[in-house]
PDB file of C-alpha atoms and ligand atoms in Angstrom:
ATOM      1  CA  MET K1498      21.321  25.385   8.091  1.00  0.00           C
ATOM      2  CA  GLN K1499      20.669  28.344  10.364  1.00  0.00           C
ATOM      3  CA  TYR K1500      19.933  27.580  14.033  1.00  0.00           C
ATOM      4  CA  SER K1501      18.918  30.176  16.617  1.00  0.00           C
ATOM      5  CA  GLN K1502      21.217  30.816  19.566  1.00  0.00           C
ATOM      6  CA  LYS K1503      18.563  29.276  21.830  1.00  0.00           C
ATOM      7  CA  VAL K1504      18.580  26.014  19.849  1.00  0.00           C
ATOM      8  CA  LEU K1505      22.359  25.890  20.099  1.00  0.00           C
ATOM      9  CA  ASP K1506      22.280  26.627  23.857  1.00  0.00           C
ATOM     10  CA  HIS K1507      19.746  23.867  24.558  1.00  0.00           C
ATOM     11  CA  PHE K1508      21.620  21.452  22.300  1.00  0.00           C
ATOM     12  CA  MET K1509      24.984  22.129  23.960  1.00  0.00           C
ATOM     13  CA  LYS K1510      23.596  22.113  27.506  1.00  0.00           C
ATOM     14  CA  PRO K1511      20.248  20.287  27.520  1.00  0.00           C
ATOM     15  CA  HIS K1512      18.004  20.734  30.550  1.00  0.00           C
ATOM     16  CA  ASN K1513      16.325  17.759  32.273  1.00  0.00           C
ATOM     17  CA  LEU K1514      18.670  15.286  30.612  1.00  0.00           C
ATOM     18  CA  GLY K1515      18.635  11.699  31.863  1.00  0.00           C
ATOM     19  CA  LYS K1516      16.355   8.924  33.001  1.00  0.00           C
ATOM     20  CA  LEU K1517      14.288   9.513  36.181  1.00  0.00           C
ATOM     21  CA  GLU K1518      14.675   6.658  38.609  1.00  0.00           C
ATOM     22  CA  ASN K1519      11.469   7.512  40.516  1.00  0.00           C
ATOM     23  CA  ALA K1520       9.291   8.048  37.442  1.00  0.00           C
ATOM     24  CA  ASN K1521       5.661   6.941  37.491  1.00  0.00           C
ATOM     25  CA  ALA K1522       5.214   7.240  33.712  1.00  0.00           C
ATOM     26  CA  GLU K1523       7.392   7.028  30.655  1.00  0.00           C
ATOM     27  CA  ALA K1524       7.238   6.742  26.890  1.00  0.00           C
ATOM     28  CA  THR K1525       9.573   6.165  23.987  1.00  0.00           C
ATOM     29  CA  GLU K1526       8.587   7.286  20.524  1.00  0.00           C
ATOM     30  CA  GLY K1527      10.296   7.101  17.137  1.00  0.00           C
ATOM     31  CA  SER K1528       9.979   9.497  14.240  1.00  0.00           C
ATOM     32  CA  PRO K1529       8.672   7.941  11.030  1.00  0.00           C
ATOM     33  CA  ALA K1530      10.413  10.787   9.196  1.00  0.00           C
ATOM     34  CA  CYS K1531      13.969   9.998  10.264  1.00  0.00           C
ATOM     35  CA  GLY K1532      13.968   6.914  12.523  1.00  0.00           C
ATOM     36  CA  ASP K1533      15.290   8.796  15.560  1.00  0.00           C
ATOM     37  CA  GLN K1534      13.963   8.135  19.062  1.00  0.00           C
ATOM     38  CA  VAL K1535      13.175  10.026  22.265  1.00  0.00           C
ATOM     39  CA  SER K1536      12.333   8.736  25.753  1.00  0.00           C
ATOM     40  CA  ILE K1537      10.630  10.860  28.413  1.00  0.00           C
ATOM     41  CA  TRP K1538      10.115  10.016  32.084  1.00  0.00           C
ATOM     42  CA  LEU K1539       7.622  11.810  34.349  1.00  0.00           C
ATOM     43  CA  GLN K1540       7.173  12.029  38.039  1.00  0.00           C
ATOM     44  CA  VAL K1541       3.572  13.115  38.519  1.00  0.00           C
ATOM     45  CA  ASN K1542       2.087  13.987  41.913  1.00  0.00           C
ATOM     46  CA  ASP K1543      -0.914  11.646  42.197  1.00  0.00           C
ATOM     47  CA  GLU K1544      -2.866  14.143  44.337  1.00  0.00           C
ATOM     48  CA  THR K1545      -2.352  17.329  42.340  1.00  0.00           C
ATOM     49  CA  GLN K1546      -1.471  15.764  38.951  1.00  0.00           C
ATOM     50  CA  ILE K1547       1.379  18.234  38.684  1.00  0.00           C
ATOM     51  CA  ILE K1548       4.503  17.091  36.832  1.00  0.00           C
ATOM     52  CA  GLU K1549       7.046  17.530  39.602  1.00  0.00           C
ATOM     53  CA  ASP K1550      10.014  16.142  37.734  1.00  0.00           C
ATOM     54  CA  ILE K1551      10.765  15.165  34.174  1.00  0.00           C
ATOM     55  CA  GLY K1552      13.718  13.722  32.295  1.00  0.00           C
ATOM     56  CA  PHE K1553      14.539  12.781  28.731  1.00  0.00           C
ATOM     57  CA  LEU K1554      17.041  10.944  26.588  1.00  0.00           C
ATOM     58  CA  SER K1555      17.236  11.632  22.872  1.00  0.00           C
ATOM     59  CA  TYR K1556      18.753   9.575  20.108  1.00  0.00           C
ATOM     60  CA  GLY K1557      17.908  12.344  17.690  1.00  0.00           C
ATOM     61  CA  CYS K1558      19.470  15.388  16.110  1.00  0.00           C
ATOM     62  CA  ALA K1559      20.337  18.808  17.544  1.00  0.00           C
ATOM     63  CA  SER K1560      16.809  20.149  16.911  1.00  0.00           C
ATOM     64  CA  ASN K1561      15.284  17.209  18.665  1.00  0.00           C
ATOM     65  CA  ILE K1562      17.579  17.500  21.687  1.00  0.00           C
ATOM     66  CA  ALA K1563      16.862  21.237  21.881  1.00  0.00           C
ATOM     67  CA  THR K1564      13.078  20.718  21.600  1.00  0.00           C
ATOM     68  CA  ALA K1565      13.060  17.917  24.160  1.00  0.00           C
ATOM     69  CA  SER K1566      15.053  20.180  26.476  1.00  0.00           C
ATOM     70  CA  ILE K1567      12.662  23.125  26.116  1.00  0.00           C
ATOM     71  CA  ILE K1568       9.442  21.095  26.165  1.00  0.00           C
ATOM     72  CA  THR K1569      10.498  19.361  29.380  1.00  0.00           C
ATOM     73  CA  ASP K1570      11.236  22.796  30.884  1.00  0.00           C
ATOM     74  CA  MET K1571       7.800  23.980  29.772  1.00  0.00           C
ATOM     75  CA  ALA K1572       6.038  20.890  31.153  1.00  0.00           C
ATOM     76  CA  LYS K1573       7.730  20.894  34.556  1.00  0.00           C
ATOM     77  CA  GLY K1574       5.416  22.367  37.232  1.00  0.00           C
ATOM     78  CA  LYS K1575       2.344  22.093  35.007  1.00  0.00           C
ATOM     79  CA  THR K1576      -0.601  19.772  35.532  1.00  0.00           C
ATOM     80  CA  ILE K1577      -0.853  16.899  33.083  1.00  0.00           C
ATOM     81  CA  ASP K1578      -3.808  18.635  31.373  1.00  0.00           C
ATOM     82  CA  GLU K1579      -1.797  21.825  30.895  1.00  0.00           C
ATOM     83  CA  ALA K1580       1.234  19.890  29.657  1.00  0.00           C
ATOM     84  CA  LYS K1581      -0.901  17.917  27.186  1.00  0.00           C
ATOM     85  CA  ALA K1582      -1.939  21.160  25.556  1.00  0.00           C
ATOM     86  CA  LEU K1583       1.657  22.194  24.760  1.00  0.00           C
ATOM     87  CA  SER K1584       2.208  22.093  21.024  1.00  0.00           C
ATOM     88  CA  TRP K1585       5.270  21.572  18.839  1.00  0.00           C
ATOM     89  CA  LYS K1586       4.666  25.047  17.431  1.00  0.00           C
ATOM     90  CA  GLU K1587       4.933  26.599  20.900  1.00  0.00           C
ATOM     91  CA  ALA K1588       8.113  24.603  21.531  1.00  0.00           C
ATOM     92  CA  ALA K1589       9.613  25.774  18.235  1.00  0.00           C
ATOM     93  CA  GLU K1590       8.598  29.387  18.988  1.00  0.00           C
ATOM     94  CA  GLU K1591      10.162  29.164  22.425  1.00  0.00           C
ATOM     95  CA  LEU K1592      13.404  28.163  20.679  1.00  0.00           C
ATOM     96  CA  ASP K1593      13.123  31.260  18.435  1.00  0.00           C
ATOM     97  CA  GLY K1594      12.259  29.040  15.493  1.00  0.00           C
ATOM     98  CA  LEU K1595      13.546  25.913  13.770  1.00  0.00           C
ATOM     99  CA  PRO K1596      14.417  25.387  10.098  1.00  0.00           C
ATOM    100  CA  PRO K1597      11.303  24.031   8.270  1.00  0.00           C
ATOM    101  CA  VAL K1598      12.940  20.684   7.471  1.00  0.00           C
ATOM    102  CA  LYS K1599      13.587  20.243  11.197  1.00  0.00           C
ATOM    103  CA  MET K1600      10.035  20.866  12.417  1.00  0.00           C
ATOM    104  CA  HIS K1601       9.346  17.127  12.562  1.00  0.00           C
ATOM    105  CA  CYS K1602      12.021  16.878  15.273  1.00  0.00           C
ATOM    106  CA  SER K1603       9.895  19.065  17.551  1.00  0.00           C
ATOM    107  CA  VAL K1604       6.805  16.993  16.707  1.00  0.00           C
ATOM    108  CA  LEU K1605       8.685  13.907  17.912  1.00  0.00           C
ATOM    109  CA  ALA K1606       9.566  15.533  21.269  1.00  0.00           C
ATOM    110  CA  VAL K1607       6.004  16.768  21.872  1.00  0.00           C
ATOM    111  CA  ASP K1608       4.425  13.458  20.792  1.00  0.00           C
ATOM    112  CA  THR K1609       6.646  11.637  23.279  1.00  0.00           C
ATOM    113  CA  LEU K1610       5.600  13.966  26.100  1.00  0.00           C
ATOM    114  CA  ARG K1611       1.921  13.417  25.222  1.00  0.00           C
ATOM    115  CA  LYS K1612       2.438   9.655  25.070  1.00  0.00           C
ATOM    116  CA  ALA K1613       4.097   9.639  28.515  1.00  0.00           C
ATOM    117  CA  ILE K1614       1.120  11.597  29.919  1.00  0.00           C
ATOM    118  CA  LYS K1615      -1.290   9.199  28.233  1.00  0.00           C
ATOM    119  CA  ASN K1616       0.571   6.258  29.769  1.00  0.00           C
ATOM    120  CA  TYR K1617       0.232   7.919  33.195  1.00  0.00           C
ATOM    121  CA  GLU K1618      -3.504   8.429  32.627  1.00  0.00           C
ATOM    122  CA  LEU K1619      -3.936   4.834  31.494  1.00  0.00           C
ATOM    123  CA  SER K1620      -2.002   3.319  34.387  1.00  0.00           C
ATOM    124  CA  HIS K1621      -3.917   5.505  36.872  1.00  0.00           C
ATOM    125  CA  LYS K1622      -7.246   4.675  35.202  1.00  0.00           C
ATOM    126  CA  LEU K1623      -7.936   8.328  34.383  1.00  0.00           C
ATOM    127  CA  ILE K1624      -8.727   7.298  30.815  1.00  0.00           C
ATOM    128  CA  THR K1625      -9.401   4.037  29.028  1.00  0.00           C
ATOM    129  CA  GLU K1626      -7.867   2.892  25.757  1.00  0.00           C
ATOM    130  CA  ASP K1627      -9.731   4.470  22.881  1.00  0.00           C
ATOM    131  CA  LYS K1628     -12.043   1.806  21.482  1.00  0.00           C
ATOM    132  CA  ALA K1629     -13.725   4.165  19.081  1.00  0.00           C
ATOM    133  CA  GLY K1630     -12.099   2.399  16.153  1.00  0.00           C
ATOM    134  CA  LEU K1631     -11.193   3.787  12.793  1.00  0.00           C
ATOM    135  CA  SER K1632     -12.854   6.887  11.393  1.00  0.00           C
ATOM    136  CA  LYS K1633     -12.191   9.584   8.848  1.00  0.00           C
ATOM    137  CA  GLU K1634     -11.757  12.093  11.712  1.00  0.00           C
ATOM    138  CA  ARG K1635      -9.088   9.872  13.234  1.00  0.00           C
ATOM    139  CA  VAL K1636      -7.237   9.724   9.907  1.00  0.00           C
ATOM    140  CA  LEU K1637      -7.500  13.505   9.461  1.00  0.00           C
ATOM    141  CA  ALA K1638      -6.210  14.086  12.996  1.00  0.00           C
ATOM    142  CA  GLU K1639      -3.206  11.875  12.217  1.00  0.00           C
ATOM    143  CA  LEU K1640      -2.548  13.645   8.921  1.00  0.00           C
ATOM    144  CA  ALA K1641      -2.494  16.921  10.865  1.00  0.00           C
ATOM    145  CA  THR K1642       0.645  15.672  12.650  1.00  0.00           C
ATOM    146  CA  ILE K1643       2.584  15.140   9.397  1.00  0.00           C
ATOM    147  CA  LEU K1644       4.652  18.059   8.228  1.00  0.00           C
ATOM    148  CA  TYR K1645       5.563  19.136   4.740  1.00  0.00           C
ATOM    149  CA  PRO K1646       9.316  19.612   5.285  1.00  0.00           C
ATOM    150  CA  LYS K1647       9.758  22.493   2.882  1.00  0.00           C
ATOM    151  CA  VAL K1648       7.685  24.895   4.997  1.00  0.00           C
ATOM    152  CA  GLY K1649       7.321  23.045   8.306  1.00  0.00           C
ATOM    153  CA  GLU K1650       3.486  23.138   8.268  1.00  0.00           C
ATOM    154  CA  ASP K1651       1.196  20.123   8.441  1.00  0.00           C
ATOM    155  CA  LEU K1652      -0.583  18.578   5.453  1.00  0.00           C
ATOM    156  CA  ILE K1653      -4.058  19.596   6.649  1.00  0.00           C
ATOM    157  CA  SER K1654      -3.201  23.261   7.321  1.00  0.00           C
ATOM    158  CA  LEU K1655      -1.588  23.418   3.887  1.00  0.00           C
ATOM    159  CA  LYS K1656      -4.776  21.955   2.335  1.00  0.00           C
ATOM    160  CA  MET K1657      -2.727  19.264   0.614  1.00  0.00           C
ATOM    161  CA  VAL K1658      -5.132  16.455   1.516  1.00  0.00           C
ATOM    162  CA  LYS K1659      -7.791  16.279  -1.198  1.00  0.00           C
ATOM    163  CA  TYR K1660      -9.606  13.108  -0.193  1.00  0.00           C
ATOM    164  CA  VAL K1661      -9.735  10.630   2.677  1.00  0.00           C
ATOM    165  CA  GLY K1662     -11.666   7.395   2.381  1.00  0.00           C
ATOM    166  CA  VAL K1663     -12.115   4.779   5.104  1.00  0.00           C
ATOM    167  CA  ASP K1664     -14.020   1.577   4.431  1.00  0.00           C
ATOM    168  CA  GLU K1665     -15.391  -1.056   6.808  1.00  0.00           C
ATOM    169  CA  ASN K1666     -12.504  -3.447   6.003  1.00  0.00           C
ATOM    170  CA  GLY K1667      -9.900  -1.021   7.333  1.00  0.00           C
ATOM    171  CA  ILE K1668      -8.731   0.157   3.917  1.00  0.00           C
ATOM    172  CA  VAL K1669      -7.705   3.812   3.988  1.00  0.00           C
ATOM    173  CA  THR K1670      -7.259   5.870   0.827  1.00  0.00           C
ATOM    174  CA  VAL K1671      -5.643   9.286   0.883  1.00  0.00           C
ATOM    175  CA  ASP K1672      -5.230  11.635  -2.076  1.00  0.00           C
ATOM    176  CA  ILE K1673      -2.545  14.259  -1.660  1.00  0.00           C
ATOM    177  CA  ASP K1674      -1.995  17.209  -3.926  1.00  0.00           C
ATOM    178  CA  LEU K1675       1.730  17.616  -4.587  1.00  0.00           C
ATOM    179  CA  PRO K1676       3.438  18.848  -7.746  1.00  0.00           C
ATOM    180  CA  LYS K1677       4.998  16.059  -9.852  1.00  0.00           C
ATOM    181  CA  PHE K1678       8.465  17.543  -9.442  1.00  0.00           C
ATOM    182  CA  ASP K1679       8.233  18.018  -5.677  1.00  0.00           C
ATOM    183  CA  GLN K1680      11.384  16.703  -4.022  1.00  0.00           C
ATOM    184  CA  PHE K1681       9.438  15.458  -0.972  1.00  0.00           C
ATOM    185  CA  ARG K1682       6.879  13.288  -2.825  1.00  0.00           C
ATOM    186  CA  GLY K1683       8.440   9.960  -1.845  1.00  0.00           C
ATOM    187  CA  ASN K1684       9.091  11.101   1.692  1.00  0.00           C
ATOM    188  CA  ILE K1685       5.486  12.305   2.211  1.00  0.00           C
ATOM    189  CA  ALA K1686       3.995   9.118   0.773  1.00  0.00           C
ATOM    190  CA  ASP K1687       6.137   6.942   3.081  1.00  0.00           C
ATOM    191  CA  GLU K1688       5.359   9.061   6.088  1.00  0.00           C
ATOM    192  CA  VAL K1689       1.600   9.056   5.501  1.00  0.00           C
ATOM    193  CA  LYS K1690       1.712   5.249   5.173  1.00  0.00           C
ATOM    194  CA  GLU K1691       3.785   4.774   8.306  1.00  0.00           C
ATOM    195  CA  HIS K1692       1.557   7.063  10.359  1.00  0.00           C
ATOM    196  CA  LEU K1693      -1.741   5.571   9.213  1.00  0.00           C
ATOM    197  CA  GLU K1694      -0.643   1.923   9.335  1.00  0.00           C
ATOM    198  CA  LYS K1695      -0.132   2.194  13.081  1.00  0.00           C
ATOM    199  CA  LEU K1696      -3.728   3.351  13.742  1.00  0.00           C
ATOM    200  CA  PRO K1697      -5.945   0.661  15.239  1.00  0.00           C
ATOM    201  CA  ASP K1698      -8.016  -1.379  12.761  1.00  0.00           C
ATOM    202  CA  VAL K1699      -6.115  -0.178   9.665  1.00  0.00           C
ATOM    203  CA  LYS K1700      -5.453  -3.070   7.270  1.00  0.00           C
ATOM    204  CA  GLU K1701      -4.185  -1.256   4.167  1.00  0.00           C
ATOM    205  CA  VAL K1702      -3.210   2.278   3.249  1.00  0.00           C
ATOM    206  CA  HIS K1703      -3.256   3.634  -0.304  1.00  0.00           C
ATOM    207  CA  VAL K1704      -1.636   6.998  -0.927  1.00  0.00           C
ATOM    208  CA  ASN K1705      -2.285   8.699  -4.258  1.00  0.00           C
ATOM    209  CA  LEU K1706      -0.099  11.625  -5.134  1.00  0.00           C
TER     210      LEU K1706
HETATM  211 FE1  LIG U1428      15.551  12.910  13.446  1.00  0.00          FE
HETATM  212 FE2  LIG U1428      15.689  15.472  13.981  1.00  0.00          FE
HETATM  213  S1  LIG U1428      14.824  13.923  15.197  1.00  0.00           S
HETATM  214  S2  LIG U1428      16.323  14.453  12.171  1.00  0.00           S
END
């Protein structure tokens, strides 16, 4: 697997490594794709909402360590709104690219940053927990975070999702268009289930390939 020099540099000498003792927000997220975990701590200035300090610990692979390193660099000095807008694609670009099968590692790092910001917003009453409940839009938004490993693009951008159904009992049905011989069929089905089962109000998920 070919890694860029930047990925190797950030993996060998990660920036912002370690837990912040004076953090006022934190989050730990796991990747449904591989089971690895990342924790991020933030120290946000309550007046300006600027992220003044940030730290991370990764129990993931080289790509994940490198992405967590670069995304924490990118977030430091930004307001929480600016940092929320950072995407895994920008992080991967900043690293001069990642192998397609490793794109999910950057999604994990960026999701953890967003979750830490959300936890800050919740604890400071800047937002309230989303009570909107389950909707097709919510399911589609979640599917847009799942990558097809072969090319490192998400299922929605690749137009692989053919149907999404959500009924009033919390039963979600998703039809995905994948060739019968595709090596990632099982992996995609598991990942879609794991992602959707954690949405609020979901009782059952059916994935048809
Ligand atoms: Fe698990 Fe990269 S984070 S394989």
